[in-house]
Amino acid sequence: MADPQAIETHDTVVLEPNGFYDPSCWPGLDTAPYMQLPPGTRIRQQPIYGTDRQLIAPWDMQRVLRPGTLVIAQCSFVMWNWNNKSVTPSGNEHKYQLKLSRLDVVDYSMCEFESHMPVAATPSSSSYKYVTPPSAPPPQFGPPQKRRKLE
């Protein structure tokens, strides 16, 4: 029987569809100074499967889903229509949502995976001076024109 007090890691966790995992499963997330997660935070397993039909862990998605990876996505497209006169004159505001039901990797990419450093962790240096390139003088605009009222 497993110890209920044991901390899950990316080596010991069992992947389940729509499962929730402790942030300690994500390598390096618990030691990142810019990631202060509230107690009770959980990571949700998305329905993303590799070529072997096994779930891809959330902490492996950046490595697996690289630019150029061929995937088949089962999605539904939803349009939300709100009547809100404060946003648009006609009162109709449309918002679109693409809901992913399942994503299957057909072929992996040979490209390097992208590694982005979060803005909060980007080191700043006062020794680097950004110099703007010389450009044309700013355009001169005439006096402001009277605006028409929308009907």
PDB file of C-alpha atoms in Angstrom:
ATOM      1  CA  MET A   1       0.000   0.000   0.000  1.00  0.00           C
ATOM      2  CA  ALA A   2       1.340   3.425  -0.952  1.00  0.00           C
ATOM      3  CA  ASP A   3       2.173   5.929   1.758  1.00  0.00           C
ATOM      4  CA  PRO A   4      -0.519   8.674   1.706  1.00  0.00           C
ATOM      5  CA  GLN A   5       2.053  11.200   2.987  1.00  0.00           C
ATOM      6  CA  ALA A   6       4.480  10.474   0.123  1.00  0.00           C
ATOM      7  CA  ILE A   7       5.043  13.348  -2.280  1.00  0.00           C
ATOM      8  CA  GLU A   8       4.264  12.602  -5.915  1.00  0.00           C
ATOM      9  CA  THR A   9       7.076  13.209  -8.382  1.00  0.00           C
ATOM     10  CA  HIS A  10       7.180  12.967 -12.161  1.00  0.00           C
ATOM     11  CA  ASP A  11       8.768   9.521 -11.750  1.00  0.00           C
ATOM     12  CA  THR A  12       6.126   8.086  -9.386  1.00  0.00           C
ATOM     13  CA  VAL A  13       2.864   9.619 -10.606  1.00  0.00           C
ATOM     14  CA  VAL A  14       0.376   7.464 -12.539  1.00  0.00           C
ATOM     15  CA  LEU A  15      -1.138   9.323 -15.501  1.00  0.00           C
ATOM     16  CA  GLU A  16      -4.924   9.161 -15.775  1.00  0.00           C
ATOM     17  CA  PRO A  17      -7.313  10.890 -18.201  1.00  0.00           C
ATOM     18  CA  ASN A  18      -8.568  14.134 -16.570  1.00  0.00           C
ATOM     19  CA  GLY A  19      -6.442  13.361 -13.506  1.00  0.00           C
ATOM     20  CA  PHE A  20      -5.155  16.018 -11.132  1.00  0.00           C
ATOM     21  CA  TYR A  21      -1.546  16.077  -9.947  1.00  0.00           C
ATOM     22  CA  ASP A  22       0.366  17.853  -7.229  1.00  0.00           C
ATOM     23  CA  PRO A  23       2.683  20.654  -8.483  1.00  0.00           C
ATOM     24  CA  SER A  24       5.612  18.681  -7.024  1.00  0.00           C
ATOM     25  CA  CYS A  25       5.270  16.373 -10.072  1.00  0.00           C
ATOM     26  CA  TRP A  26       6.491  19.176 -12.328  1.00  0.00           C
ATOM     27  CA  PRO A  27      10.309  19.124 -12.230  1.00  0.00           C
ATOM     28  CA  GLY A  28      11.662  22.458 -11.029  1.00  0.00           C
ATOM     29  CA  LEU A  29       8.266  24.059 -10.442  1.00  0.00           C
ATOM     30  CA  ASP A  30       8.496  23.843  -6.668  1.00  0.00           C
ATOM     31  CA  THR A  31      11.937  25.500  -6.646  1.00  0.00           C
ATOM     32  CA  ALA A  32      11.091  28.321  -9.067  1.00  0.00           C
ATOM     33  CA  PRO A  33      11.077  31.604  -7.095  1.00  0.00           C
ATOM     34  CA  TYR A  34       8.618  33.253  -9.493  1.00  0.00           C
ATOM     35  CA  MET A  35       6.006  30.476  -9.079  1.00  0.00           C
ATOM     36  CA  GLN A  36       4.308  30.934  -5.747  1.00  0.00           C
ATOM     37  CA  LEU A  37       1.288  28.665  -5.945  1.00  0.00           C
ATOM     38  CA  PRO A  38      -1.534  28.816  -3.407  1.00  0.00           C
ATOM     39  CA  PRO A  39      -2.125  25.724  -1.264  1.00  0.00           C
ATOM     40  CA  GLY A  40      -4.312  23.115  -2.929  1.00  0.00           C
ATOM     41  CA  THR A  41      -3.150  23.941  -6.467  1.00  0.00           C
ATOM     42  CA  ARG A  42      -3.415  20.938  -8.789  1.00  0.00           C
ATOM     43  CA  ILE A  43      -2.268  20.321 -12.370  1.00  0.00           C
ATOM     44  CA  ARG A  44      -4.914  18.839 -14.678  1.00  0.00           C
ATOM     45  CA  GLN A  45      -4.074  16.128 -17.222  1.00  0.00           C
ATOM     46  CA  GLN A  46      -5.245  17.171 -20.684  1.00  0.00           C
ATOM     47  CA  PRO A  47      -6.419  14.555 -23.249  1.00  0.00           C
ATOM     48  CA  ILE A  48      -3.181  14.638 -25.252  1.00  0.00           C
ATOM     49  CA  TYR A  49      -1.824  11.299 -26.484  1.00  0.00           C
ATOM     50  CA  GLY A  50       1.509  10.350 -28.083  1.00  0.00           C
ATOM     51  CA  THR A  51       2.061   8.074 -31.074  1.00  0.00           C
ATOM     52  CA  ASP A  52       2.007   5.077 -28.719  1.00  0.00           C
ATOM     53  CA  ARG A  53      -1.531   6.078 -27.537  1.00  0.00           C
ATOM     54  CA  GLN A  54      -0.179   6.852 -24.049  1.00  0.00           C
ATOM     55  CA  LEU A  55      -1.024  10.091 -22.252  1.00  0.00           C
ATOM     56  CA  ILE A  56       1.570  12.845 -22.443  1.00  0.00           C
ATOM     57  CA  ALA A  57       2.274  14.322 -19.016  1.00  0.00           C
ATOM     58  CA  PRO A  58       1.752  18.095 -18.638  1.00  0.00           C
ATOM     59  CA  TRP A  59       5.441  18.558 -17.762  1.00  0.00           C
ATOM     60  CA  ASP A  60       6.480  16.801 -21.007  1.00  0.00           C
ATOM     61  CA  MET A  61       4.241  18.766 -23.402  1.00  0.00           C
ATOM     62  CA  GLN A  62       6.862  21.409 -24.218  1.00  0.00           C
ATOM     63  CA  ARG A  63       9.358  18.687 -25.137  1.00  0.00           C
ATOM     64  CA  VAL A  64       6.875  16.592 -27.163  1.00  0.00           C
ATOM     65  CA  LEU A  65       4.690  19.239 -28.845  1.00  0.00           C
ATOM     66  CA  ARG A  66       7.448  21.112 -30.672  1.00  0.00           C
ATOM     67  CA  PRO A  67       6.969  23.308 -33.743  1.00  0.00           C
ATOM     68  CA  GLY A  68       6.322  21.023 -36.708  1.00  0.00           C
ATOM     69  CA  THR A  69       4.673  18.192 -34.739  1.00  0.00           C
ATOM     70  CA  LEU A  70       1.844  16.626 -36.749  1.00  0.00           C
ATOM     71  CA  VAL A  71      -1.335  16.214 -34.680  1.00  0.00           C
ATOM     72  CA  ILE A  72      -4.977  15.286 -35.135  1.00  0.00           C
ATOM     73  CA  ALA A  73      -7.298  17.337 -32.942  1.00  0.00           C
ATOM     74  CA  GLN A  74     -10.904  16.553 -32.106  1.00  0.00           C
ATOM     75  CA  CYS A  75     -12.432  19.948 -31.377  1.00  0.00           C
ATOM     76  CA  SER A  76     -15.722  21.746 -31.190  1.00  0.00           C
ATOM     77  CA  PHE A  77     -16.159  25.368 -32.181  1.00  0.00           C
ATOM     78  CA  VAL A  78     -18.445  27.490 -30.020  1.00  0.00           C
ATOM     79  CA  MET A  79     -19.681  31.027 -30.671  1.00  0.00           C
ATOM     80  CA  TRP A  80     -20.910  33.004 -27.682  1.00  0.00           C
ATOM     81  CA  ASN A  81     -23.329  35.829 -28.484  1.00  0.00           C
ATOM     82  CA  TRP A  82     -23.932  38.486 -25.840  1.00  0.00           C
ATOM     83  CA  ASN A  83     -26.276  41.432 -26.112  1.00  0.00           C
ATOM     84  CA  ASN A  84     -24.285  44.210 -24.514  1.00  0.00           C
ATOM     85  CA  LYS A  85     -24.989  47.780 -25.632  1.00  0.00           C
ATOM     86  CA  SER A  86     -22.087  49.163 -23.602  1.00  0.00           C
ATOM     87  CA  VAL A  87     -19.529  47.318 -25.758  1.00  0.00           C
ATOM     88  CA  THR A  88     -20.768  47.798 -29.323  1.00  0.00           C
ATOM     89  CA  PRO A  89     -23.374  50.166 -30.784  1.00  0.00           C
ATOM     90  CA  SER A  90     -25.454  47.271 -32.125  1.00  0.00           C
ATOM     91  CA  GLY A  91     -25.313  45.502 -28.759  1.00  0.00           C
ATOM     92  CA  ASN A  92     -24.124  42.210 -30.253  1.00  0.00           C
ATOM     93  CA  GLU A  93     -20.765  40.936 -29.140  1.00  0.00           C
ATOM     94  CA  HIS A  94     -19.397  37.650 -30.466  1.00  0.00           C
ATOM     95  CA  LYS A  95     -16.725  35.601 -28.726  1.00  0.00           C
ATOM     96  CA  TYR A  96     -15.325  32.394 -30.162  1.00  0.00           C
ATOM     97  CA  GLN A  97     -13.994  29.354 -28.335  1.00  0.00           C
ATOM     98  CA  LEU A  98     -12.231  26.268 -29.663  1.00  0.00           C
ATOM     99  CA  LYS A  99     -12.768  23.395 -27.217  1.00  0.00           C
ATOM    100  CA  LEU A 100     -10.289  20.520 -27.425  1.00  0.00           C
ATOM    101  CA  SER A 101     -11.731  17.056 -26.817  1.00  0.00           C
ATOM    102  CA  ARG A 102      -8.642  15.033 -27.730  1.00  0.00           C
ATOM    103  CA  LEU A 103      -5.254  15.594 -29.337  1.00  0.00           C
ATOM    104  CA  ASP A 104      -3.327  12.710 -30.917  1.00  0.00           C
ATOM    105  CA  VAL A 105       0.297  13.072 -32.027  1.00  0.00           C
ATOM    106  CA  VAL A 106       0.737  11.464 -35.452  1.00  0.00           C
ATOM    107  CA  ASP A 107       4.417  12.280 -36.034  1.00  0.00           C
ATOM    108  CA  TYR A 108       6.995  13.992 -33.847  1.00  0.00           C
ATOM    109  CA  SER A 109       8.973  16.998 -35.033  1.00  0.00           C
ATOM    110  CA  MET A 110      12.731  16.926 -35.483  1.00  0.00           C
ATOM    111  CA  CYS A 111      13.001  20.600 -34.436  1.00  0.00           C
ATOM    112  CA  GLU A 112      14.528  21.657 -31.154  1.00  0.00           C
ATOM    113  CA  PHE A 113      11.957  22.372 -28.485  1.00  0.00           C
ATOM    114  CA  GLU A 114      11.467  26.006 -27.515  1.00  0.00           C
ATOM    115  CA  SER A 115      12.607  27.035 -24.083  1.00  0.00           C
ATOM    116  CA  HIS A 116      11.137  30.290 -22.843  1.00  0.00           C
ATOM    117  CA  MET A 117      12.328  31.916 -19.679  1.00  0.00           C
ATOM    118  CA  PRO A 118       9.482  33.617 -17.802  1.00  0.00           C
ATOM    119  CA  VAL A 119       9.692  37.400 -17.638  1.00  0.00           C
ATOM    120  CA  ALA A 120       9.916  37.333 -13.842  1.00  0.00           C
ATOM    121  CA  ALA A 121      13.012  35.140 -14.040  1.00  0.00           C
ATOM    122  CA  THR A 122      14.796  37.101 -16.758  1.00  0.00           C
ATOM    123  CA  PRO A 123      17.929  38.624 -15.254  1.00  0.00           C
ATOM    124  CA  SER A 124      18.280  42.350 -15.683  1.00  0.00           C
ATOM    125  CA  SER A 125      21.600  44.030 -16.188  1.00  0.00           C
ATOM    126  CA  SER A 126      22.326  47.723 -15.781  1.00  0.00           C
ATOM    127  CA  SER A 127      25.487  47.341 -17.863  1.00  0.00           C
ATOM    128  CA  TYR A 128      23.492  46.789 -21.070  1.00  0.00           C
ATOM    129  CA  LYS A 129      22.282  49.968 -22.728  1.00  0.00           C
ATOM    130  CA  TYR A 130      19.608  49.723 -25.399  1.00  0.00           C
ATOM    131  CA  VAL A 131      20.282  52.136 -28.226  1.00  0.00           C
ATOM    132  CA  THR A 132      17.461  52.982 -30.567  1.00  0.00           C
ATOM    133  CA  PRO A 133      18.482  53.134 -34.211  1.00  0.00           C
ATOM    134  CA  PRO A 134      18.209  56.539 -35.893  1.00  0.00           C
ATOM    135  CA  SER A 135      14.932  56.976 -37.684  1.00  0.00           C
ATOM    136  CA  ALA A 136      13.039  59.550 -39.664  1.00  0.00           C
ATOM    137  CA  PRO A 137      11.521  62.444 -37.723  1.00  0.00           C
ATOM    138  CA  PRO A 138       7.981  61.820 -36.475  1.00  0.00           C
ATOM    139  CA  PRO A 139       5.235  62.742 -38.942  1.00  0.00           C
ATOM    140  CA  GLN A 140       3.604  66.128 -38.497  1.00  0.00           C
ATOM    141  CA  PHE A 141      -0.152  65.972 -38.150  1.00  0.00           C
ATOM    142  CA  GLY A 142      -2.552  68.825 -38.775  1.00  0.00           C
ATOM    143  CA  PRO A 143      -5.030  70.209 -36.261  1.00  0.00           C
ATOM    144  CA  PRO A 144      -7.542  67.739 -34.812  1.00  0.00           C
ATOM    145  CA  GLN A 145     -10.651  67.206 -36.883  1.00  0.00           C
ATOM    146  CA  LYS A 146     -14.182  67.293 -35.525  1.00  0.00           C
ATOM    147  CA  ARG A 147     -15.436  63.763 -34.921  1.00  0.00           C
ATOM    148  CA  ARG A 148     -18.760  62.529 -36.239  1.00  0.00           C
ATOM    149  CA  LYS A 149     -21.257  61.132 -33.801  1.00  0.00           C
ATOM    150  CA  LEU A 150     -22.114  57.456 -34.374  1.00  0.00           C
ATOM    151  CA  GLU A 151     -25.786  56.667 -34.842  1.00  0.00           C
TER     152      GLU A 151
END
